[in-house]
């Protein structure tokens, strides 16, 4: 019987793989963005410091734009240039530096992991992706692969959102990109493609391509260094599949990587037919009443902030006293509840009618569409805060901005 034809979704020709590696790396060498963590990883001779530099950058870059990360990264590395320095600092200081970067548990876990490396691994980072993932809290498969390949030269692939997009387009993978089948396939592909002599550069090049050329909405295919290897691009140019066996035939046999039969190729979308994603879950709506409580301080107004619990959303961060609100609660009732809560915080009676409704602030967290109903209240006399309650303190506006507070609370102020 004739051998089965190779799947059109895979890289089955070694010569093509070699050519793709070469094209991608040449482009990267001439076009890559100069980023502080790249410079550091390329010039740092101490292996642990190199691993640490890549690790910090990778954690900060999760769900966050490069342009936002640069300043945070530089300040972080200046303050804690080594794992040992990070392990010795307080969580409060980590939260203060992280304030505004979002997904706050990342900073906390980075510090926990640094402590673990210092106390349990003699201060030495694991060098292999498998060990990094297994031993370091907060280090998943992607981050482990990035550290091992970029800092330690292990020939292991990485798959992040950019790589998903590029690979799905290169090989016309149109099944749900978040499904386990496609995810496994993409990891296998990334591991097979990665350049054996320059794995770190290759992985960064693939991600860089996704971030700057093969972007989600309007990819710059004409300028793309790997367009001759891209099946989505070929298909767009020809207006029909070119491959033998072609990608559409593949779907007839229930191919797990083809677009679902109900959603065939849409020529108006071109290469952006790929990747396909299952519809995202809408964020849950939540409401909270929050009060900017103000008193006259020596150098100007001061505000009361309280610390959130040490686990859950925005763990350990500071905020204006806030109270979750049930859906459909009347304004009068929410005012009363907030006044009661404030009374507990300050230990002094607070009249509900004294609370002035200022407006609403909306902030979208990854999975919560949060509305803060903002009140303000100025206190004439001093109040003594009850130490039995969660930690709380009075801060000036300047201190507030330097504290570990979320972006949402800065909007409230
Ligand atoms: Fe992406 Fe276009 Fe390049 Fe294909 S040719 S990898 S779709 S930018």
JSON list of C-alpha atoms and ligand atoms in Angstrom, two decimals, residues 165-171 209-210 212-215 218-234 236 270-272 274, ligand 1:
[
{"chain": "A", "resi": 165, "resn": "UNK", "atom": "CA", "xyz": [-0.79, 32.57, 15.99]},
{"chain": "A", "resi": 166, "resn": "UNK", "atom": "CA", "xyz": [2.31, 32.19, 13.83]},
{"chain": "A", "resi": 167, "resn": "UNK", "atom": "CA", "xyz": [2.28, 28.38, 13.82]},
{"chain": "A", "resi": 168, "resn": "UNK", "atom": "CA", "xyz": [-1.46, 28.15, 13.16]},
{"chain": "A", "resi": 169, "resn": "UNK", "atom": "CA", "xyz": [-1.01, 30.42, 10.15]},
{"chain": "A", "resi": 170, "resn": "UNK", "atom": "CA", "xyz": [2.13, 28.73, 8.88]},
{"chain": "A", "resi": 171, "resn": "UNK", "atom": "CA", "xyz": [0.29, 25.41, 8.83]},
{"chain": "A", "resi": 209, "resn": "UNK", "atom": "CA", "xyz": [7.55, 37.75, 14.53]},
{"chain": "A", "resi": 210, "resn": "UNK", "atom": "CA", "xyz": [4.14, 37.30, 16.16]},
{"chain": "A", "resi": 212, "resn": "UNK", "atom": "CA", "xyz": [5.61, 42.77, 15.25]},
{"chain": "A", "resi": 213, "resn": "UNK", "atom": "CA", "xyz": [4.77, 41.19, 11.85]},
{"chain": "A", "resi": 214, "resn": "UNK", "atom": "CA", "xyz": [2.29, 38.33, 12.17]},
{"chain": "A", "resi": 215, "resn": "UNK", "atom": "CA", "xyz": [0.05, 40.47, 14.38]},
{"chain": "A", "resi": 218, "resn": "UNK", "atom": "CA", "xyz": [-3.51, 43.14, 10.03]},
{"chain": "A", "resi": 219, "resn": "UNK", "atom": "CA", "xyz": [-0.41, 40.98, 9.59]},
{"chain": "A", "resi": 220, "resn": "UNK", "atom": "CA", "xyz": [2.35, 42.41, 7.40]},
{"chain": "A", "resi": 221, "resn": "UNK", "atom": "CA", "xyz": [2.65, 39.36, 5.13]},
{"chain": "A", "resi": 222, "resn": "UNK", "atom": "CA", "xyz": [4.55, 41.20, 2.42]},
{"chain": "A", "resi": 223, "resn": "UNK", "atom": "CA", "xyz": [7.38, 41.97, 4.80]},
{"chain": "A", "resi": 224, "resn": "UNK", "atom": "CA", "xyz": [7.31, 38.59, 6.47]},
{"chain": "A", "resi": 225, "resn": "UNK", "atom": "CA", "xyz": [10.61, 36.69, 6.41]},
{"chain": "A", "resi": 226, "resn": "UNK", "atom": "CA", "xyz": [8.88, 33.29, 6.39]},
{"chain": "A", "resi": 227, "resn": "UNK", "atom": "CA", "xyz": [6.08, 33.99, 3.92]},
{"chain": "A", "resi": 228, "resn": "UNK", "atom": "CA", "xyz": [7.39, 31.36, 1.50]},
{"chain": "A", "resi": 229, "resn": "UNK", "atom": "CA", "xyz": [6.80, 28.73, 4.21]},
{"chain": "A", "resi": 230, "resn": "UNK", "atom": "CA", "xyz": [3.35, 30.01, 5.16]},
{"chain": "A", "resi": 231, "resn": "UNK", "atom": "CA", "xyz": [0.40, 27.97, 4.00]},
{"chain": "A", "resi": 232, "resn": "UNK", "atom": "CA", "xyz": [-2.20, 30.52, 5.06]},
{"chain": "A", "resi": 233, "resn": "UNK", "atom": "CA", "xyz": [-0.41, 33.11, 2.94]},
{"chain": "A", "resi": 234, "resn": "UNK", "atom": "CA", "xyz": [-0.19, 30.75, -0.03]},
{"chain": "A", "resi": 236, "resn": "UNK", "atom": "CA", "xyz": [-4.74, 33.64, 0.35]},
{"chain": "A", "resi": 270, "resn": "UNK", "atom": "CA", "xyz": [-7.42, 35.98, 4.51]},
{"chain": "A", "resi": 271, "resn": "UNK", "atom": "CA", "xyz": [-4.67, 34.69, 6.77]},
{"chain": "A", "resi": 272, "resn": "UNK", "atom": "CA", "xyz": [-6.59, 35.85, 9.83]},
{"chain": "A", "resi": 274, "resn": "UNK", "atom": "CA", "xyz": [-6.17, 31.36, 11.66]},
{"chain": "B", "resi": 1, "resn": "LIG", "atom": "FE1", "xyz": [2.00, 35.50, 9.41]},
{"chain": "B", "resi": 1, "resn": "LIG", "atom": "FE2", "xyz": [1.60, 36.48, 6.95]},
{"chain": "B", "resi": 1, "resn": "LIG", "atom": "FE3", "xyz": [4.03, 35.69, 7.74]},
{"chain": "B", "resi": 1, "resn": "LIG", "atom": "FE4", "xyz": [2.16, 33.92, 7.29]},
{"chain": "B", "resi": 1, "resn": "LIG", "atom": "S1", "xyz": [3.07, 35.30, 5.79]},
{"chain": "B", "resi": 1, "resn": "LIG", "atom": "S2", "xyz": [3.54, 33.94, 9.03]},
{"chain": "B", "resi": 1, "resn": "LIG", "atom": "S3", "xyz": [0.34, 34.98, 8.00]},
{"chain": "B", "resi": 1, "resn": "LIG", "atom": "S4", "xyz": [2.83, 37.41, 8.57]}
]
